[in-house]
PDB file of N, CA and C in Angstrom:
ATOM      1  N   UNK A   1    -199.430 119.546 -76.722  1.00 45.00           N
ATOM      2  CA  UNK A   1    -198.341 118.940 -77.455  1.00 45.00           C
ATOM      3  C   UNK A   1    -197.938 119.874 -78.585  1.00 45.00           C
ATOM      4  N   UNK A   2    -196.662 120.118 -78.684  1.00 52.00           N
ATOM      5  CA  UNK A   2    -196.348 120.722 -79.942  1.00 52.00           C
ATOM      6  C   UNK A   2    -196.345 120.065 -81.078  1.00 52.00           C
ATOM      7  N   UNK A   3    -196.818 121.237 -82.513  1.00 51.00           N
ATOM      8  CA  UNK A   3    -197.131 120.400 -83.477  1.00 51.00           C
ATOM      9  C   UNK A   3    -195.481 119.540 -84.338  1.00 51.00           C
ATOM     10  N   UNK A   4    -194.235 120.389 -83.498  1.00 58.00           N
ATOM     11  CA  UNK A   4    -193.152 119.598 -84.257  1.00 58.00           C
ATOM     12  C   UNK A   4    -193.441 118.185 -83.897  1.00 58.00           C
ATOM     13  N   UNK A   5    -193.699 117.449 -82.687  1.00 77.00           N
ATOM     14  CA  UNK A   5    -193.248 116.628 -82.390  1.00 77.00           C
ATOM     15  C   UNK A   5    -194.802 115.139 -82.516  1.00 77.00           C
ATOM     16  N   UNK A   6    -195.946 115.967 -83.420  1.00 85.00           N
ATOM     17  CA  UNK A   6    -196.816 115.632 -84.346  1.00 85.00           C
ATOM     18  C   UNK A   6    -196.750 114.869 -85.507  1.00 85.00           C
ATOM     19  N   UNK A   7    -197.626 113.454 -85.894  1.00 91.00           N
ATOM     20  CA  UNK A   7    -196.620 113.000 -87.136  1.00 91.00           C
ATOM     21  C   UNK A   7    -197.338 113.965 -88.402  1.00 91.00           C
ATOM     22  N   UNK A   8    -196.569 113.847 -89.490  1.00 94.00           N
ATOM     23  CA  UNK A   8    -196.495 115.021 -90.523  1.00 94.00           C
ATOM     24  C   UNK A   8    -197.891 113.991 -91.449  1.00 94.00           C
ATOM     25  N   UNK A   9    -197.824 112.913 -91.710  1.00 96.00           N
ATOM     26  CA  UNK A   9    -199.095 111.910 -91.943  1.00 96.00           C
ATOM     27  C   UNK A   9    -200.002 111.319 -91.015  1.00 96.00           C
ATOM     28  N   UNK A  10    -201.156 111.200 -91.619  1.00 97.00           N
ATOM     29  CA  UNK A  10    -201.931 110.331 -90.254  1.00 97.00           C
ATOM     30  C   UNK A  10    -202.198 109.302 -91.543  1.00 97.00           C
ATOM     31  N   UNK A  11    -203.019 108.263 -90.552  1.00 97.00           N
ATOM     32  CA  UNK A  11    -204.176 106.891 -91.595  1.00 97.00           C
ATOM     33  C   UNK A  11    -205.328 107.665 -90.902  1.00 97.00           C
ATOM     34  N   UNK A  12    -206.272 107.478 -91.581  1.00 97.00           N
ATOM     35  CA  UNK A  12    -207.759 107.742 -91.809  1.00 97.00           C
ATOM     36  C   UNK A  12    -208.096 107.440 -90.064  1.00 97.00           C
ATOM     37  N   UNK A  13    -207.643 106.263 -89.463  1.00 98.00           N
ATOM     38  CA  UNK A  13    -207.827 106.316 -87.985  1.00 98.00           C
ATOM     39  C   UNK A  13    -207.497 107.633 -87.068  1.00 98.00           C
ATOM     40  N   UNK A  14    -206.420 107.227 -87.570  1.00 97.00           N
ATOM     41  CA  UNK A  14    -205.625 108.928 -86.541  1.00 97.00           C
ATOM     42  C   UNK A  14    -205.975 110.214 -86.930  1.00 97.00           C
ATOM     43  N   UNK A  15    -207.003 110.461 -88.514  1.00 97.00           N
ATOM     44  CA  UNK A  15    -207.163 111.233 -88.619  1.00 97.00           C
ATOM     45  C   UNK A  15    -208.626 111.619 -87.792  1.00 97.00           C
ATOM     46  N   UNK A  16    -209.679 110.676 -88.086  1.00 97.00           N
ATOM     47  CA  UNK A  16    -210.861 110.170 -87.230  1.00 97.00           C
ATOM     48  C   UNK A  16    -210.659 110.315 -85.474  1.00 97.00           C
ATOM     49  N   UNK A  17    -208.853 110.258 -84.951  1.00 97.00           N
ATOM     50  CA  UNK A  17    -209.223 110.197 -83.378  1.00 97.00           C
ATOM     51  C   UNK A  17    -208.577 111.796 -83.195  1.00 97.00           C
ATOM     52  N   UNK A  18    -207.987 112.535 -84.184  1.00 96.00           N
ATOM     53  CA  UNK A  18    -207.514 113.961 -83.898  1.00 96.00           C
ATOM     54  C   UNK A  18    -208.142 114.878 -84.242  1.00 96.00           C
ATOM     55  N   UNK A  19    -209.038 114.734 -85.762  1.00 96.00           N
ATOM     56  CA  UNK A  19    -210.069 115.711 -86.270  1.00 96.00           C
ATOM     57  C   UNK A  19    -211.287 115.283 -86.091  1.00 96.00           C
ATOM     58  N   UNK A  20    -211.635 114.097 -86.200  1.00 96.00           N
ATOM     59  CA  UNK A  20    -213.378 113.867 -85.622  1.00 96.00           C
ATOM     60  C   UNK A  20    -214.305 113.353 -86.915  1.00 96.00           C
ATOM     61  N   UNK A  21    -213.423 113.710 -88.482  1.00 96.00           N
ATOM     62  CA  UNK A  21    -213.972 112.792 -89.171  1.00 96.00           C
ATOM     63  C   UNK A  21    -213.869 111.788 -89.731  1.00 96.00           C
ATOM     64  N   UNK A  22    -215.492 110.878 -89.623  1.00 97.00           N
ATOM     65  CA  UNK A  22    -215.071 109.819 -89.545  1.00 97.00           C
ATOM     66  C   UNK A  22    -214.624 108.641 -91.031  1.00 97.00           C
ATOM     67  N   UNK A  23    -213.905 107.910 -90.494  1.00 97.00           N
ATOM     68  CA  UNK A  23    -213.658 106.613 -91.216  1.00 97.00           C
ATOM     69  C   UNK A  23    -214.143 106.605 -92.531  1.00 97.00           C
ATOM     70  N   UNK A  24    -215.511 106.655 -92.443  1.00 97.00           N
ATOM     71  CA  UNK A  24    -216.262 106.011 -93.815  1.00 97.00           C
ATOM     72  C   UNK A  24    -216.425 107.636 -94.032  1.00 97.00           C
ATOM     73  N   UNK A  25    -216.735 108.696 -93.790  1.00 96.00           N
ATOM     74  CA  UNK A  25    -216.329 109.885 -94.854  1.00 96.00           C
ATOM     75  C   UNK A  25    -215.410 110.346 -95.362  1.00 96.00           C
ATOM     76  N   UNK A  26    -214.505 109.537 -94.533  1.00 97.00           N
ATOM     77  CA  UNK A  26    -212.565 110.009 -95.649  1.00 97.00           C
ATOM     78  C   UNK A  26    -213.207 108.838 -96.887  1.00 97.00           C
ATOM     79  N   UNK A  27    -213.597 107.894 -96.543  1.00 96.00           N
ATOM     80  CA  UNK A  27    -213.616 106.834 -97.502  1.00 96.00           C
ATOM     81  C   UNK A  27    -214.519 107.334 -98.932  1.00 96.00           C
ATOM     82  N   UNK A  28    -215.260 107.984 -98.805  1.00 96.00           N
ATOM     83  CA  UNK A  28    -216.736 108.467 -99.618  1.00 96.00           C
ATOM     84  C   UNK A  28    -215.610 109.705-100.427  1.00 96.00           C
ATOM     85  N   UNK A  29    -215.134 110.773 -99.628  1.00 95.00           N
ATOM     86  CA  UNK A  29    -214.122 111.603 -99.793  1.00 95.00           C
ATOM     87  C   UNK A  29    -213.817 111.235-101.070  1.00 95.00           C
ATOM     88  N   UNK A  30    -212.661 109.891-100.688  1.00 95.00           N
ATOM     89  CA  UNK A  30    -211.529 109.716-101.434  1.00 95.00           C
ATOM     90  C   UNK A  30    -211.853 108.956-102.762  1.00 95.00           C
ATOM     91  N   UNK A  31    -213.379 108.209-102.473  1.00 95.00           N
ATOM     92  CA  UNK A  31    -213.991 107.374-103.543  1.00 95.00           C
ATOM     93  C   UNK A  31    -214.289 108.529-104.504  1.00 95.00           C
ATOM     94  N   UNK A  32    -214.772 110.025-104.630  1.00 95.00           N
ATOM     95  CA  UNK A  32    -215.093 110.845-104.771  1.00 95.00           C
ATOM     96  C   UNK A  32    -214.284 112.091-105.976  1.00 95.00           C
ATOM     97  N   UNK A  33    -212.785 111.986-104.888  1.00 91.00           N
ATOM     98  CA  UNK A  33    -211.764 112.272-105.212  1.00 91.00           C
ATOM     99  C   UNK A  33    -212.470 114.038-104.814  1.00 91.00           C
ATOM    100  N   UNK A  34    -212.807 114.119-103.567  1.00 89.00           N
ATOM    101  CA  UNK A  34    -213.660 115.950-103.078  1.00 89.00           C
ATOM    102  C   UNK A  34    -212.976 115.851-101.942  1.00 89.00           C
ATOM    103  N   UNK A  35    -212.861 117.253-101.565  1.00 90.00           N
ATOM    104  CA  UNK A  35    -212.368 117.735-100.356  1.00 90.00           C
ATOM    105  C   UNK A  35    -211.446 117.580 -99.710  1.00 90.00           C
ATOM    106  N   UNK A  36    -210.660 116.202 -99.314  1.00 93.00           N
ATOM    107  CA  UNK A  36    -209.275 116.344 -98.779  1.00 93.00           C
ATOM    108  C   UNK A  36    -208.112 115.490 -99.488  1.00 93.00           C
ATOM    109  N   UNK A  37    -207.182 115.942 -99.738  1.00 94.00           N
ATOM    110  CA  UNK A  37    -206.061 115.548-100.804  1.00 94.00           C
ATOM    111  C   UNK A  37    -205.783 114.453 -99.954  1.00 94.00           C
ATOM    112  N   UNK A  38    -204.886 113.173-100.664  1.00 96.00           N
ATOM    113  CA  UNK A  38    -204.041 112.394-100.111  1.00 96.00           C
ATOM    114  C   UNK A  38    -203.377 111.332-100.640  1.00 96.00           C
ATOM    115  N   UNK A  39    -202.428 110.625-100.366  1.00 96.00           N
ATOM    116  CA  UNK A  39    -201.456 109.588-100.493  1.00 96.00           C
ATOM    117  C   UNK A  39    -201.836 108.343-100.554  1.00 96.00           C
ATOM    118  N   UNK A  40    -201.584 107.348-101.588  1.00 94.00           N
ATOM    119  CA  UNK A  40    -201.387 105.774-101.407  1.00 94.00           C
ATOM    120  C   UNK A  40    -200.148 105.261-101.697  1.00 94.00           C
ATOM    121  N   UNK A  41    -199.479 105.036-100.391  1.00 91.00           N
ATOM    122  CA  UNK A  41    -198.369 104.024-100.293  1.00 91.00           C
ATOM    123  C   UNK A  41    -199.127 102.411-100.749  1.00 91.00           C
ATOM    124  N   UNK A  42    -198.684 101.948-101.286  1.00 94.00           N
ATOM    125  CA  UNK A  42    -199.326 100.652-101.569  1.00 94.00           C
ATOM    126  C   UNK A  42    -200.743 100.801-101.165  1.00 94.00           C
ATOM    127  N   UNK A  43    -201.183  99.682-100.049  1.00 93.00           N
ATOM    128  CA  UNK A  43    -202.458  99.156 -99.451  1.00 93.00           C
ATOM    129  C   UNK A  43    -202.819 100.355 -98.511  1.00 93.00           C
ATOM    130  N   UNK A  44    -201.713 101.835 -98.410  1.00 96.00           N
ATOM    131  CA  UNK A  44    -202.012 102.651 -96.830  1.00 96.00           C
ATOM    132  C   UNK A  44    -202.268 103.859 -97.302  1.00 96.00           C
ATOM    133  N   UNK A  45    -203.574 104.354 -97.297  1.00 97.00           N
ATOM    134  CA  UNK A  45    -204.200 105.474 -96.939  1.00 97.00           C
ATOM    135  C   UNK A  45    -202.992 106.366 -95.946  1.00 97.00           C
ATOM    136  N   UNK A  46    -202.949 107.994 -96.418  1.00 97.00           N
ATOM    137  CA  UNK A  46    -202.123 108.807 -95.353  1.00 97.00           C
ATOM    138  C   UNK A  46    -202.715 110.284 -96.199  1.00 97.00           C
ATOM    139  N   UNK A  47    -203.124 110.935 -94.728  1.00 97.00           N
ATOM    140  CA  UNK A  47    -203.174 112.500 -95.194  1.00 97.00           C
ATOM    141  C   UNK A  47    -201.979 113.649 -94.495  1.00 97.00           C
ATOM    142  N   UNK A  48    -201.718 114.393 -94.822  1.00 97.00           N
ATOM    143  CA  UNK A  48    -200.760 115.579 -94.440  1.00 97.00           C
ATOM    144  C   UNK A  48    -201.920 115.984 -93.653  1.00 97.00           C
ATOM    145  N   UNK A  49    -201.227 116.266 -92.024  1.00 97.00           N
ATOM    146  CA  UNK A  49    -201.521 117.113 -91.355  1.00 97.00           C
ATOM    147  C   UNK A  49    -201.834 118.488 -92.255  1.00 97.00           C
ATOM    148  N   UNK A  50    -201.139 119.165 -92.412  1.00 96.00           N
ATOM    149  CA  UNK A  50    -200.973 120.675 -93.143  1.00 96.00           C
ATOM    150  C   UNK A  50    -202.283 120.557 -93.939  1.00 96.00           C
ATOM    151  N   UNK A  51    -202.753 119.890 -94.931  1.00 96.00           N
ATOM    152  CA  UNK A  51    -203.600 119.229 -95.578  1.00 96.00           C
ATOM    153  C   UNK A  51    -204.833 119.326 -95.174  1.00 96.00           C
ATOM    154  N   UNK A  52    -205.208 118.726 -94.063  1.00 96.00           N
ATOM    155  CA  UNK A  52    -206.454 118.704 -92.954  1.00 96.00           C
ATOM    156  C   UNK A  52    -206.824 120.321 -92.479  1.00 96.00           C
ATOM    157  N   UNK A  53    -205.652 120.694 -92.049  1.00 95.00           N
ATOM    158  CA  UNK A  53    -205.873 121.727 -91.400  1.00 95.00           C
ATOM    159  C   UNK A  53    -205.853 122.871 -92.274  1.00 95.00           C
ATOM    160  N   UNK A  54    -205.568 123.388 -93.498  1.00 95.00           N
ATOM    161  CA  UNK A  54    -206.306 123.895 -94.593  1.00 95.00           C
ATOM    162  C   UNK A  54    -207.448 123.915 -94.850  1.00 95.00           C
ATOM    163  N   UNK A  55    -207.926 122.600 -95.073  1.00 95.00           N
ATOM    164  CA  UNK A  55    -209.227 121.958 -95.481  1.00 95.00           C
ATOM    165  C   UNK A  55    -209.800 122.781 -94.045  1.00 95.00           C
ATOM    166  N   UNK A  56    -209.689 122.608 -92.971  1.00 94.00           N
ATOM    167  CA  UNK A  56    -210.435 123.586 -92.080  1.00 94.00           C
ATOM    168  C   UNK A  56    -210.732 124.781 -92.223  1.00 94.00           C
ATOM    169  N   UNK A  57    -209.277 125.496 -92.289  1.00 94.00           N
ATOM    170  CA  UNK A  57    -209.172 126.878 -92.157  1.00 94.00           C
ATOM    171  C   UNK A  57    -210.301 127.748 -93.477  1.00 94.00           C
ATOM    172  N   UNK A  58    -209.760 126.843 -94.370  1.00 93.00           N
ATOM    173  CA  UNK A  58    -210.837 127.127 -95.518  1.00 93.00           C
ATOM    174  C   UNK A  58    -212.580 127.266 -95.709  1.00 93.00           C
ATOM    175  N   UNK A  59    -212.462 126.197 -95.151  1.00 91.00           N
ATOM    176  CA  UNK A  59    -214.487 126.099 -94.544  1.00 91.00           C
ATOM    177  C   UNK A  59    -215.000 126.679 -93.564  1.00 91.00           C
ATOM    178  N   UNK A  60    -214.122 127.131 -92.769  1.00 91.00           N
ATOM    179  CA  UNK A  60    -214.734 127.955 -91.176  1.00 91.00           C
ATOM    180  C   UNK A  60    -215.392 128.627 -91.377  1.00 91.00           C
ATOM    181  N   UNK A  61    -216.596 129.161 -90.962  1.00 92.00           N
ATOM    182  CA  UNK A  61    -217.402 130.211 -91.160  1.00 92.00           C
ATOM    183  C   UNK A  61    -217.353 131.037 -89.928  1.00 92.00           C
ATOM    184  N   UNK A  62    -217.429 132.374 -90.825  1.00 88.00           N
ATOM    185  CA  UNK A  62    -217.613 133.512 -89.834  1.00 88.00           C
ATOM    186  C   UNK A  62    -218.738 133.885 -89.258  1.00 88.00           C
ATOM    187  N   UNK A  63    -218.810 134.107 -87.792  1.00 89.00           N
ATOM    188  CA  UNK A  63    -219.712 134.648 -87.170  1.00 89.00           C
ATOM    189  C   UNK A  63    -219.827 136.045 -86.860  1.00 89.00           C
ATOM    190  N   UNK A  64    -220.549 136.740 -87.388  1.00 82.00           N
ATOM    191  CA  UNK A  64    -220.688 138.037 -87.153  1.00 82.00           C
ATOM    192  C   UNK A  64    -220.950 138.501 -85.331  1.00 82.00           C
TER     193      UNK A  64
END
């Protein structure tokens, strides 16, 4: 799938079924205010794609 046609926010679910982490560590995260930036619309949790995938690119470790 191309990433245009990707939504530009996820909820903590969609982020949990596209990146793999889970639920209650966005939650710890955000209680925290460490590691991944994000949004409250009222009652709704939302992270930027772009956001996530930083937060990756950033931590990857190199293998020699």
């Amino acid at each position: 799938m191309e990433t245009s046609t990707k939504k530009e926010y996820l909820t903590p679910h969609e982020v949990n079924q596209e990146f793999g982490f889970s639920v209650s560590t966005l939650a710890k995260w955000r209680m925290s205010n460490k590691h991944l930036a994000f949004s409250k619309i009222g009652k709704y949790i939302k992270y930027k794609r772009s956001d996530i995938v930083d937060f990756l690119e950033a931590n990857s470790v190199k293998v020699a």
